[in-house]
CSV table of C-alpha atoms in Angstrom, one decimal:
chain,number,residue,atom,x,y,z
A,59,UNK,CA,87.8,-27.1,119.5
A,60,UNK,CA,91.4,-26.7,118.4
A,61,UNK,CA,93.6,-24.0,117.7
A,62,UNK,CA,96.0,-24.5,114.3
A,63,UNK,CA,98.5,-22.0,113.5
A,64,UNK,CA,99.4,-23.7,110.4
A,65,UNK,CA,102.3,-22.4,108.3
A,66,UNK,CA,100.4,-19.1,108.3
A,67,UNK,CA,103.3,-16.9,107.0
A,68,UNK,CA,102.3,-13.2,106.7
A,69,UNK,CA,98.4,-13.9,107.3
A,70,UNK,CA,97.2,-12.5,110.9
A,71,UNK,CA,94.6,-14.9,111.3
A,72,UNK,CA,94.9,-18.8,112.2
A,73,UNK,CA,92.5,-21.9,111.2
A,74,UNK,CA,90.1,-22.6,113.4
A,75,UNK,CA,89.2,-26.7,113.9
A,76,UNK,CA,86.6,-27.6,115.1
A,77,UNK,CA,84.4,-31.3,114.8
A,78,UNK,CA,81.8,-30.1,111.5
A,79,UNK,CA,78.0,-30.4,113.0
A,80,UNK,CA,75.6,-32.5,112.0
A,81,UNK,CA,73.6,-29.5,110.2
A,82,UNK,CA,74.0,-29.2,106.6
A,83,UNK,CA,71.9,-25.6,106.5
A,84,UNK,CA,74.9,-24.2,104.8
A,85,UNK,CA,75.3,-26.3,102.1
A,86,UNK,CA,71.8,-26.4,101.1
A,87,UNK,CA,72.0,-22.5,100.5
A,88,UNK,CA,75.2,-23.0,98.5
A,89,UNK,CA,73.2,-25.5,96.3
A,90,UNK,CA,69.9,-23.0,96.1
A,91,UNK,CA,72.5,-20.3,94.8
A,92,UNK,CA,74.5,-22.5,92.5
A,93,UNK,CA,70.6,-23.1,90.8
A,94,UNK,CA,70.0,-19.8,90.8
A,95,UNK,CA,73.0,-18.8,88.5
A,96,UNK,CA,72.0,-21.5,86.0
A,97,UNK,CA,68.1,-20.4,85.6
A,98,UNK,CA,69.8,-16.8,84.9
A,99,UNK,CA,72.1,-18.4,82.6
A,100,UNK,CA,69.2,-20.0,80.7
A,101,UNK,CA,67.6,-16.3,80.7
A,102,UNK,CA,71.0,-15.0,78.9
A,103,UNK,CA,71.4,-17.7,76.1
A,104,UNK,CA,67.8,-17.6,75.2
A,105,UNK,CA,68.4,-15.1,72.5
A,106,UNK,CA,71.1,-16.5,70.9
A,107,UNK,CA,68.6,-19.7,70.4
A,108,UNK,CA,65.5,-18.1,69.5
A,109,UNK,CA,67.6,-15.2,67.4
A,110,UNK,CA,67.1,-17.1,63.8
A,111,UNK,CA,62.8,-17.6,64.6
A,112,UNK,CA,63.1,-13.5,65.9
A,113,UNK,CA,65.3,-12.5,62.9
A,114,UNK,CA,62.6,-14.5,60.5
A,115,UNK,CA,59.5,-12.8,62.2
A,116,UNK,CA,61.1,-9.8,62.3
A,117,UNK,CA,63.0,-9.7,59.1
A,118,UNK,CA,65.8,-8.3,61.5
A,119,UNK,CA,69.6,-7.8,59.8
A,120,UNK,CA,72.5,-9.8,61.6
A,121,UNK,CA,73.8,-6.0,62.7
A,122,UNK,CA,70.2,-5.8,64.8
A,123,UNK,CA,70.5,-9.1,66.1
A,124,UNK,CA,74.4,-8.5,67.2
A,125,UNK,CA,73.0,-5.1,69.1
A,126,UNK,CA,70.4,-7.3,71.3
A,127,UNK,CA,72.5,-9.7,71.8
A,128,UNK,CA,75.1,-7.0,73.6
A,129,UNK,CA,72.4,-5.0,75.0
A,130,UNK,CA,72.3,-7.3,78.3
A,131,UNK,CA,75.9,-6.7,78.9
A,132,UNK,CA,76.0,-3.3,79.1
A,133,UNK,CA,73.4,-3.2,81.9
A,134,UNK,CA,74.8,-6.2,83.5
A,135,UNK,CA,78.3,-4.4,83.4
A,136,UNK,CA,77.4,-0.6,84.4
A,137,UNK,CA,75.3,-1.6,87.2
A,138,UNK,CA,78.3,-4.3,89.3
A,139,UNK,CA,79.7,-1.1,91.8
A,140,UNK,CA,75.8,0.3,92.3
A,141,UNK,CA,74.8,-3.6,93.1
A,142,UNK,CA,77.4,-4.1,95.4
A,143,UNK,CA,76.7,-0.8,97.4
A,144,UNK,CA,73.1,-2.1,97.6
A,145,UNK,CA,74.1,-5.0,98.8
A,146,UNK,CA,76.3,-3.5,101.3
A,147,UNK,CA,73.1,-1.3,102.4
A,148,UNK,CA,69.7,-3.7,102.2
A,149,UNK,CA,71.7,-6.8,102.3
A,150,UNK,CA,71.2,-10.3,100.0
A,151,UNK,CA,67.7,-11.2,100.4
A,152,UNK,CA,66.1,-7.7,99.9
A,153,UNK,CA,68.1,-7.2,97.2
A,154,UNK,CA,68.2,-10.8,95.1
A,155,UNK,CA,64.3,-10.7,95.7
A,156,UNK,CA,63.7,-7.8,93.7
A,157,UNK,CA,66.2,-8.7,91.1
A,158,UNK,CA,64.8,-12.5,90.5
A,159,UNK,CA,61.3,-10.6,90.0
A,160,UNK,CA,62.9,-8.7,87.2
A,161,UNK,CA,64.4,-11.5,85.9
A,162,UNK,CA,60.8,-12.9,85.0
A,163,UNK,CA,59.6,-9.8,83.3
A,164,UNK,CA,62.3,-9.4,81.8
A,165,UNK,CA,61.4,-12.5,79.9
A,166,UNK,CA,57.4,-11.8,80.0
A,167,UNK,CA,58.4,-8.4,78.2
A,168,UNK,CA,60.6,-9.9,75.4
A,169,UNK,CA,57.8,-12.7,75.2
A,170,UNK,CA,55.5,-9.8,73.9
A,171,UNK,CA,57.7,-7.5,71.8
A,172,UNK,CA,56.1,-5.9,68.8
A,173,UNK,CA,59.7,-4.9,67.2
A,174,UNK,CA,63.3,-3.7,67.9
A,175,UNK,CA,62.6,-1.3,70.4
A,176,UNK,CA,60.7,-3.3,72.7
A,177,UNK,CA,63.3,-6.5,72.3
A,178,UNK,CA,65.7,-3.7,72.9
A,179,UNK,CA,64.4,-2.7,76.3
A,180,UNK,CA,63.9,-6.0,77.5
A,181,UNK,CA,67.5,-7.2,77.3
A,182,UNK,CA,68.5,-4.0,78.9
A,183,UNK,CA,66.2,-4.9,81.8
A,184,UNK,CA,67.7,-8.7,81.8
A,185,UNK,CA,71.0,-6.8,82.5
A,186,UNK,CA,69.9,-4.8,85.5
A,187,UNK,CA,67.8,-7.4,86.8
A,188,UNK,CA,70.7,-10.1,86.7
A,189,UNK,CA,73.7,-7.8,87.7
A,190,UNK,CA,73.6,-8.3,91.6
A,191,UNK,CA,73.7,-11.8,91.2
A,192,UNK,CA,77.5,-13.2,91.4
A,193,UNK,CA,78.5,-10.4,94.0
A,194,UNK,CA,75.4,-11.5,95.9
A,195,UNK,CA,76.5,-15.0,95.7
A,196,UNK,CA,80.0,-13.9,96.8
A,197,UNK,CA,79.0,-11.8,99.7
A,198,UNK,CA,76.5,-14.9,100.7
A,199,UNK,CA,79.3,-17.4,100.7
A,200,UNK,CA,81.2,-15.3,103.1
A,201,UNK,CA,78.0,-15.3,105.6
A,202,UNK,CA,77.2,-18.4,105.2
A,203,UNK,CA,81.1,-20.4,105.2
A,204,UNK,CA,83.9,-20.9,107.2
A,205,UNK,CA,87.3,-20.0,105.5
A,206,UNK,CA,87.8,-23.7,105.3
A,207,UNK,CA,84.9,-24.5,103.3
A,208,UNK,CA,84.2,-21.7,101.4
A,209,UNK,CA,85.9,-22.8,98.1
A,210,UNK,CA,84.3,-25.3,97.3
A,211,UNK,CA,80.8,-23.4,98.3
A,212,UNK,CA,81.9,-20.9,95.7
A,213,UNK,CA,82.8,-23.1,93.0
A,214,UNK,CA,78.8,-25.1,93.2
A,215,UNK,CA,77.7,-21.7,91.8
A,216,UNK,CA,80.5,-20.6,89.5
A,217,UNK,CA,80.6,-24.4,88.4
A,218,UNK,CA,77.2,-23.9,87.4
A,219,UNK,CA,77.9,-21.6,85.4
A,220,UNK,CA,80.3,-23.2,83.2
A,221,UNK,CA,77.6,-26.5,83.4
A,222,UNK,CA,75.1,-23.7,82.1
A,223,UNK,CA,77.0,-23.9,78.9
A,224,UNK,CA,76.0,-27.6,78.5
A,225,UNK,CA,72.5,-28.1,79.5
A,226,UNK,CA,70.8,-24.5,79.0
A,227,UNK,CA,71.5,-24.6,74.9
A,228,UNK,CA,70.0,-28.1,73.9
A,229,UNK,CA,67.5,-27.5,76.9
A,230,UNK,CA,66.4,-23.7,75.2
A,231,UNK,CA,66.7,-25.0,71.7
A,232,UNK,CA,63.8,-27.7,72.8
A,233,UNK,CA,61.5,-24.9,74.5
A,234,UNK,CA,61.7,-22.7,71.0
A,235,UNK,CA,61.2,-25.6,69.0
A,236,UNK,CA,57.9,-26.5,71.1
A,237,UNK,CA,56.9,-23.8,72.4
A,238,UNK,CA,58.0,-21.3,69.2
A,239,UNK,CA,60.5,-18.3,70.8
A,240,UNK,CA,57.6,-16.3,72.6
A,241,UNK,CA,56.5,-19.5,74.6
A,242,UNK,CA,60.5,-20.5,75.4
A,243,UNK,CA,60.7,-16.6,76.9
A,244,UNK,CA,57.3,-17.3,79.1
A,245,UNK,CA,58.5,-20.8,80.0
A,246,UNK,CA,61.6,-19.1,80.9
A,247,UNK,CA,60.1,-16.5,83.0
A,248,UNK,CA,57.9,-18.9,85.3
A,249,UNK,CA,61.2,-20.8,85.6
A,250,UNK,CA,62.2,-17.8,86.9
A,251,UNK,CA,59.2,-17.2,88.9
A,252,UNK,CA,59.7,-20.2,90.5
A,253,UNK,CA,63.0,-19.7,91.8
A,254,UNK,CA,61.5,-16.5,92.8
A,255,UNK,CA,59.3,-18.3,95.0
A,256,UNK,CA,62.0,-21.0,96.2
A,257,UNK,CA,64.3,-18.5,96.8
A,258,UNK,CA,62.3,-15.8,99.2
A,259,UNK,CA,61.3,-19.2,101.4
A,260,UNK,CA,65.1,-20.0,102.0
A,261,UNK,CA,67.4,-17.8,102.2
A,262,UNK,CA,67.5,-15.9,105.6
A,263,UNK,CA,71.1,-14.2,106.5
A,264,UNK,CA,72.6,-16.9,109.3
A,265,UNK,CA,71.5,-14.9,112.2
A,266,UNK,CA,67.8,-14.9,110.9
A,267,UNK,CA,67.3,-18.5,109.9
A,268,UNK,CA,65.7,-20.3,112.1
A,269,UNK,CA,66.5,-23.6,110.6
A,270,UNK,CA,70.1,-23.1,111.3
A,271,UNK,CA,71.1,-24.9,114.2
A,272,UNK,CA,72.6,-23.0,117.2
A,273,UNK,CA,75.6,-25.9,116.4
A,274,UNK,CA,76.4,-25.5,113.0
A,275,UNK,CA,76.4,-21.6,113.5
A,276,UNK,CA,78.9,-21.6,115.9
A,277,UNK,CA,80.9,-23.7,113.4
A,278,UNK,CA,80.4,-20.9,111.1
A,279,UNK,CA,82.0,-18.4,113.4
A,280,UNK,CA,84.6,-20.3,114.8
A,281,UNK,CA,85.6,-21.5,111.2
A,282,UNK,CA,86.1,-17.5,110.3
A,283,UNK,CA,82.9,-16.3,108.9
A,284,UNK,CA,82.4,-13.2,107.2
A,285,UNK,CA,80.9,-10.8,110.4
A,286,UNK,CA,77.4,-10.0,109.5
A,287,UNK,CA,76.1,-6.5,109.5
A,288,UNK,CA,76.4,-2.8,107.4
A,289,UNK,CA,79.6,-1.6,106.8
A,290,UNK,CA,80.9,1.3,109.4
A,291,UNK,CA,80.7,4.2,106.7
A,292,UNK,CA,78.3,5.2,103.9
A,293,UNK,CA,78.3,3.8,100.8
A,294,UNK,CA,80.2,6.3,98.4
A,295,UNK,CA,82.7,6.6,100.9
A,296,UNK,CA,83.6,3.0,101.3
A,297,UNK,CA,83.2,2.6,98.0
A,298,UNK,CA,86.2,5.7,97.7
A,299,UNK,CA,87.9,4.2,100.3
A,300,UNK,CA,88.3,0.5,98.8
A,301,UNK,CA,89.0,2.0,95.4
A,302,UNK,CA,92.1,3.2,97.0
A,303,UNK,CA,93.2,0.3,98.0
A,304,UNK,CA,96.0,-1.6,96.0
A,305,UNK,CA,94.6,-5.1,96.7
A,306,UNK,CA,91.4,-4.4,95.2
A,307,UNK,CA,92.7,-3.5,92.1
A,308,UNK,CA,95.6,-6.3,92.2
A,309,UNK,CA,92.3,-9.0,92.5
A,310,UNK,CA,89.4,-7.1,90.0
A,311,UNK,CA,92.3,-6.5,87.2
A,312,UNK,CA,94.0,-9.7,87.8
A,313,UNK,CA,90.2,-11.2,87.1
A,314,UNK,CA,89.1,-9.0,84.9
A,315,UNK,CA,92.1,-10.6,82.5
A,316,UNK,CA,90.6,-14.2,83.4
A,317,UNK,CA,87.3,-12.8,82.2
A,318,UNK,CA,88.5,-12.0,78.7
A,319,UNK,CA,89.9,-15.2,77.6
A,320,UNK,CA,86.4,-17.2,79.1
A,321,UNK,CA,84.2,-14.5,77.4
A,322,UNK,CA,86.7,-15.3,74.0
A,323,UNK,CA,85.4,-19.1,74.9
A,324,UNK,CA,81.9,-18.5,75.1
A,325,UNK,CA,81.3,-15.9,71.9
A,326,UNK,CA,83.9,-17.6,69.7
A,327,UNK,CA,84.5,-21.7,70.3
A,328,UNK,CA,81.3,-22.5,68.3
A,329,UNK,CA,82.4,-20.0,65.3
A,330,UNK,CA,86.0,-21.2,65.7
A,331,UNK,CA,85.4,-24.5,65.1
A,332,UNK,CA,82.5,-23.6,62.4
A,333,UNK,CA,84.9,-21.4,60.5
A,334,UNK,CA,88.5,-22.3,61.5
A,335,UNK,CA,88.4,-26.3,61.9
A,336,UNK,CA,85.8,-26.4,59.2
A,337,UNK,CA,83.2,-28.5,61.0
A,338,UNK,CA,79.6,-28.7,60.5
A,339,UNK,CA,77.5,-27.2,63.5
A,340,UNK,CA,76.4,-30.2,64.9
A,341,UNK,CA,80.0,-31.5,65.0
A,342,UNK,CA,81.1,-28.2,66.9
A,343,UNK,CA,78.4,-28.4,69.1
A,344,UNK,CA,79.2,-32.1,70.3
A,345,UNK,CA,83.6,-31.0,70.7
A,346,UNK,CA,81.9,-28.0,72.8
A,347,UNK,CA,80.9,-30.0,75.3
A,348,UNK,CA,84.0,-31.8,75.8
A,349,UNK,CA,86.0,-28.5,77.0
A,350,UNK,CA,83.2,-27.4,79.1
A,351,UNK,CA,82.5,-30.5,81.1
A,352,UNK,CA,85.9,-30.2,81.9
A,353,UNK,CA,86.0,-27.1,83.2
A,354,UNK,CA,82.9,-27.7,85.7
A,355,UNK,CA,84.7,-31.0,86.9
A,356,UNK,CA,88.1,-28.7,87.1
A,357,UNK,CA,85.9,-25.7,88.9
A,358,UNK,CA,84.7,-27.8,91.5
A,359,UNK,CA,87.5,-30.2,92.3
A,360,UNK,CA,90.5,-28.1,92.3
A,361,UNK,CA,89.3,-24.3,92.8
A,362,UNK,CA,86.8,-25.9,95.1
A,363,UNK,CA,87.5,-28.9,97.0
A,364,UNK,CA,91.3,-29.1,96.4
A,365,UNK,CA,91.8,-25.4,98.2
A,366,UNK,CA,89.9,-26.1,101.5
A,367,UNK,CA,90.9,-29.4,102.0
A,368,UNK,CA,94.9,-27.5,102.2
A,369,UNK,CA,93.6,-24.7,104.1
A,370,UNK,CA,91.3,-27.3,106.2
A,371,UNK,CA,94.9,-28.9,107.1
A,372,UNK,CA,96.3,-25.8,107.9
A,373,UNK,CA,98.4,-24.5,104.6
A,374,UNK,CA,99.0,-21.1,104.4
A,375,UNK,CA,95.6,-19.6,103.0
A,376,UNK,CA,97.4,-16.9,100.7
A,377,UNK,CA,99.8,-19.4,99.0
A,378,UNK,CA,96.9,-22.7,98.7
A,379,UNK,CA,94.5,-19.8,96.9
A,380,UNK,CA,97.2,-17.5,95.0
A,381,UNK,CA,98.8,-20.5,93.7
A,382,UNK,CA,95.4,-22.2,92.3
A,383,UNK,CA,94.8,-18.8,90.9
A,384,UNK,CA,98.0,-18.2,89.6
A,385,UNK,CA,98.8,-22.1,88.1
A,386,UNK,CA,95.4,-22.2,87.0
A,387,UNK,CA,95.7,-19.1,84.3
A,388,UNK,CA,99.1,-20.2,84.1
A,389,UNK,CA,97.3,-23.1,82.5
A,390,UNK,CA,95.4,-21.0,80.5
A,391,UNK,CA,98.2,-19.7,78.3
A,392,UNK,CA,97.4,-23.2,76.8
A,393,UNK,CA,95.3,-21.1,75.1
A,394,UNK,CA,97.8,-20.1,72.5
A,395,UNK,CA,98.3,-23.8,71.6
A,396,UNK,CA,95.1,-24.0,69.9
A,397,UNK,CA,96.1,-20.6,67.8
A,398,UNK,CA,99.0,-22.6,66.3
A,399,UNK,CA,97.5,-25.7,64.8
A,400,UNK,CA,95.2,-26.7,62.4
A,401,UNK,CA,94.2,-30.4,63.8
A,402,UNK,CA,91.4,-30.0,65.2
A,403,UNK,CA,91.5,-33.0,67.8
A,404,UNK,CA,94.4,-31.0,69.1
A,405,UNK,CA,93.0,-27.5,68.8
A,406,UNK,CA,90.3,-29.5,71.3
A,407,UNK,CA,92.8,-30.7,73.8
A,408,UNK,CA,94.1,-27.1,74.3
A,409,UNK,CA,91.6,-25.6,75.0
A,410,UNK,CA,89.9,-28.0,77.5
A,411,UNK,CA,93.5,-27.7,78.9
A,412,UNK,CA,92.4,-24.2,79.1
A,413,UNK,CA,89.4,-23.7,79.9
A,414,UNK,CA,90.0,-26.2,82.7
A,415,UNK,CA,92.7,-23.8,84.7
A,416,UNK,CA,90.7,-21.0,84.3
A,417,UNK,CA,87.9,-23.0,85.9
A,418,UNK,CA,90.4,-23.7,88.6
A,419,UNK,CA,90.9,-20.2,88.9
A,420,UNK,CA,87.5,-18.9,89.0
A,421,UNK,CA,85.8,-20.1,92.4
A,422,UNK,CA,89.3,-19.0,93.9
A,423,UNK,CA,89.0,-15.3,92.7
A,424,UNK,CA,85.6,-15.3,93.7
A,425,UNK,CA,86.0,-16.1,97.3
A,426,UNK,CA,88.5,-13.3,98.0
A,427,UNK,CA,85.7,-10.5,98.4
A,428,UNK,CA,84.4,-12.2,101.5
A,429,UNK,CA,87.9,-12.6,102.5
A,430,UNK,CA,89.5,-9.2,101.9
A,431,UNK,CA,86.6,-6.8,102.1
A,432,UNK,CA,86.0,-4.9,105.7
A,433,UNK,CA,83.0,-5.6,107.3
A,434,UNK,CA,80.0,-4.8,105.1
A,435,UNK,CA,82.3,-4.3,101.9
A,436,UNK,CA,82.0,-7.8,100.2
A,437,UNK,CA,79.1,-6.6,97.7
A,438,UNK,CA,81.2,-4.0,96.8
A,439,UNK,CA,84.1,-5.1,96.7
A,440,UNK,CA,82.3,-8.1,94.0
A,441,UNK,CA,80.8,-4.9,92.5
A,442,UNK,CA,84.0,-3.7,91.4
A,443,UNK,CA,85.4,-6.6,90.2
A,444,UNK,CA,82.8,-7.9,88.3
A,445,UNK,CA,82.9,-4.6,86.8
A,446,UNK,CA,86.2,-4.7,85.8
A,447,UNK,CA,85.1,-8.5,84.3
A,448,UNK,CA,82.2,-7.0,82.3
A,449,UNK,CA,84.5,-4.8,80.6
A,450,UNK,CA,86.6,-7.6,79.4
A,451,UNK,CA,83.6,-9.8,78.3
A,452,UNK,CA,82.4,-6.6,75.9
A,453,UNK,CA,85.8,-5.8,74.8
A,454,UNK,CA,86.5,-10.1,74.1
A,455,UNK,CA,84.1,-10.7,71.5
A,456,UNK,CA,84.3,-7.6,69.7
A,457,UNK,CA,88.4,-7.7,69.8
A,458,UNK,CA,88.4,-11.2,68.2
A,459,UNK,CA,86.3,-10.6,65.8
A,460,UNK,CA,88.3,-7.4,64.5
A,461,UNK,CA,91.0,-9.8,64.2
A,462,UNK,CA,89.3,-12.4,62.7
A,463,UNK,CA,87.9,-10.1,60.1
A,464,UNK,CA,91.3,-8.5,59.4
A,465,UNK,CA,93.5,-11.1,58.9
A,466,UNK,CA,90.9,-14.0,58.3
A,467,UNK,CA,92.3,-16.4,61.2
A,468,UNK,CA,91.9,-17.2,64.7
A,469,UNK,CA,95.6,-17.5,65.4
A,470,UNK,CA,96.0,-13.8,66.4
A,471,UNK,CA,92.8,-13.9,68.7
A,472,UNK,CA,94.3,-17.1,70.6
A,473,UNK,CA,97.6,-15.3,71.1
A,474,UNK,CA,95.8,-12.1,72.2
A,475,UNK,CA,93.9,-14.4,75.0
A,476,UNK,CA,97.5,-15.7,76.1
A,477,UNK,CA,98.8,-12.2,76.4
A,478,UNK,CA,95.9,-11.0,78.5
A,479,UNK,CA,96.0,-13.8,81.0
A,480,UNK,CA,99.7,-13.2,81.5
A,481,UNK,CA,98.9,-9.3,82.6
A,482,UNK,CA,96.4,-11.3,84.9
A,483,UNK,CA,98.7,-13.7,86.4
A,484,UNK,CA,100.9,-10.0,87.8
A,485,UNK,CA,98.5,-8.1,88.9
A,486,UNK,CA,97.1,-11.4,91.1
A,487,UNK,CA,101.0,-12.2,92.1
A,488,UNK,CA,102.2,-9.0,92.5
A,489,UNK,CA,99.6,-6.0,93.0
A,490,UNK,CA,97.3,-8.0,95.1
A,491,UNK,CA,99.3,-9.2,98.1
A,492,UNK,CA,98.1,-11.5,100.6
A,493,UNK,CA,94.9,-12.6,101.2
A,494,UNK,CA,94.3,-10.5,104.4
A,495,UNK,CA,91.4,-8.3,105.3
A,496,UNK,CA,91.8,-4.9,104.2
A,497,UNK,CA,91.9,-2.6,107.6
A,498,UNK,CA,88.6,-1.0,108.7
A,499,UNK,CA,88.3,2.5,107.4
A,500,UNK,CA,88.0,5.3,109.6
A,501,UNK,CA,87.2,9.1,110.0
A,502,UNK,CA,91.0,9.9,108.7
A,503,UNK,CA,90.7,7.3,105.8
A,504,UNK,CA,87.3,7.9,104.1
């Protein structure tokens, strides 16, 4: 093993190199997690398919579909600081096998809804069953990596969630037109029964696996690995005690911004290019792909495999990870191209320009939990930001389509996005810092 200090600048750790084992454990539960955020991703979108056959049987208005469609997200969003202080307490595997279980009733429940109320209820328990599962995959990661790897770990389950965008419609839209809606939610909820089952047989925290060689652990911990075990204080009180600290709100702001302008891509493209562009839906849904292939090619190449091959070379870890954040929503601001033209091959191109720095950005942001957080404080410290990034995906959709309805464009939407990711880019830049763990908290700081 050799010792790297790297152009380290104001970080107070150094890049440990070692010879990578011939045990892949570690990657295999970075690929079981990346699978796991797409079968919850086909659980989410599954209304927004089926809604037309519900709305028929039903004889719903649009208003009632619009309020189950946004009944899952204020669950999902309420419940991201009390996931991460369960997290923190009972850990990954306790806590993601209860929630996968919900998953599946979830859809079993909306499978046999008898009206409103009961389709009502059933999203709202999609939302708490599905809200611990990014900060659970974030506080994994940091288990499961070394600092020099765990990019690109992040980014195969936030790169699945952008792929989600291309394979879960078409794939949904088959199952309802089968299976009718109420056999696409039941064929949903084995799906999710079956990761269920997948899941509970192979996940184990590194120090419980058994099929983790003694080899590629030590890998683990010499590489930096987040220190397993409960955090030093209760959970309200680290909780208090991380809300206080200036980093955390430098990262959950600066991604809470980045959240807004993907939830503006994943409410609004299709309607954009329906109602702005004036193209037919299956025309829209063929130029949606294009941005979002992109952006899982972008998610896992540059906010993956791009940031730990620098920080693998020894690179300063603050500036490889700041400045992928920063140029990729940077990037972003391309955004505001596609509120100024009317072409739409070149309202396309801007935003897969887009879309693909934000994609950049994303695995980045996520890995800074594990990175930051004090030992036991990665759930919550992925709690409270993907708070803060719930409260942007309501606030999105529902902001553009005030503008849209007001002044009967897109154009002020776009620039709306452009202006939110530039708040972003200071708060990552300048409130944040370095990436650095945040000190221990003690008796005189809780």
């Amino acid at each position: 093993m050799t010792m790297v200090a790297g152009e380290l600048g104001d970080m107070a750790t150094v890049t440990l190199v070692t010879q990578k084992p011939a045990g892949r454990r570690r990657w295999m539960i970075a690929v079981l997690l990346g699978v796991g955020v797409i079968v919850n991703y086909f659980d989410r979108v599954i209304l927004t398919v089926a809604a037309p056959a519900i709305q028929s049987d039903f004889g719903f208005d649009s208003l009632t579909i619009g309020l189950l469609l946004g009944a899952f997200g204020w669950t999902y969003g309420s419940l991201q600081i009390p996931v991460g202080l369960l997290l923190d307490r009972f850990g990954v595997r306790r806590v993601m096998t209860i929630s996968i279980v919900l998953w599946a009733l979830a859809s079993f429940v909306t499978s046999a809804a008898i009206g409103v109320g009961s389709l009502f209820v059933a999203r709202l328990l999609l939302g708490v069953a599905e809200a611990p599962a990014f900060p659970a995959n974030a506080k994994a990661i940091g288990y499961w990596f070394p600092r020099a790897e765990r990019s690109f770990a992040t980014a195969l389950f936030d790169a699945a969630a952008k792929f989600s965008n291309v394979i879960a419609i078409p794939v949904v839209a088959l199952l309802v037109v089968s299976l009718g809606w109420r056999g696409a939610f039941i064929a949903t909820g084995f799906l999710s029964l079956l990761y269920f089952f997948l899941f509970r047989r192979l996940y184990r925290e590194p120090a419980e696996d058994t099929r983790l060689s003694a080899e590629e652990r030590a890998y683990i911990i010499a590489g930096g690995a987040t220190a397993e075990g409960l955090a030093h204080t209760g959970g309200l009180s680290l909780l208090g005690y991380l809300l206080r600290r200036r980093k955390v709100w430098g990262l959950s702001i600066g991604f809470a911004c980045y959240g807004y302008a993907f939830a503006f891509f994943i409410f609004w493209l299709p309607g954009y290019l329906v109602q702005e562009m004036k193209m037919d839906l299956l025309s829209s849904a063929g130029f949606t792909i294009v941005p979002w292939m992109c952006a899982t090619a972008s998610d896992l190449l540059v906010g993956g495999w791009l940031i730990d091959h620098l920080v693998g070379r020894g690179w300063n870890e603050t500036r490889v990870r700041k400045s992928i954040i920063v140029s990729g929503m940077v990037t972003g601001l391309s955004v505001v191209g596609a509120g100024l033209t009317h072409d739409p091959y070149w309202a396309i191109a801007w935003i897969t320009l887009s879309l693909s720095g934000l994609a950049a950005a994303a695995p980045a942001s996520w890995s800074l939990p594990s990175l930051i957080a004090p030992r036991g404080g990665a759930g919550t410290i992925g709690g409270i930001m993907n708070f803060m990034n719930s409260i942007t995906g309501i606030a999105a959709p529902a902001a553009t389509g005030f503008i849209v309805a007001t002044t009967h464009s897109f154009s002020g939407a776009f620039l709306l996005a452009g202006a939110v990711l530039a708040i972003g880019i200071f708060f990552f830049t300048v409130v944040m810092g370095n990436v650095a763990p945040i000190p221990e908290p003690t008796l005189h700081t809780v």
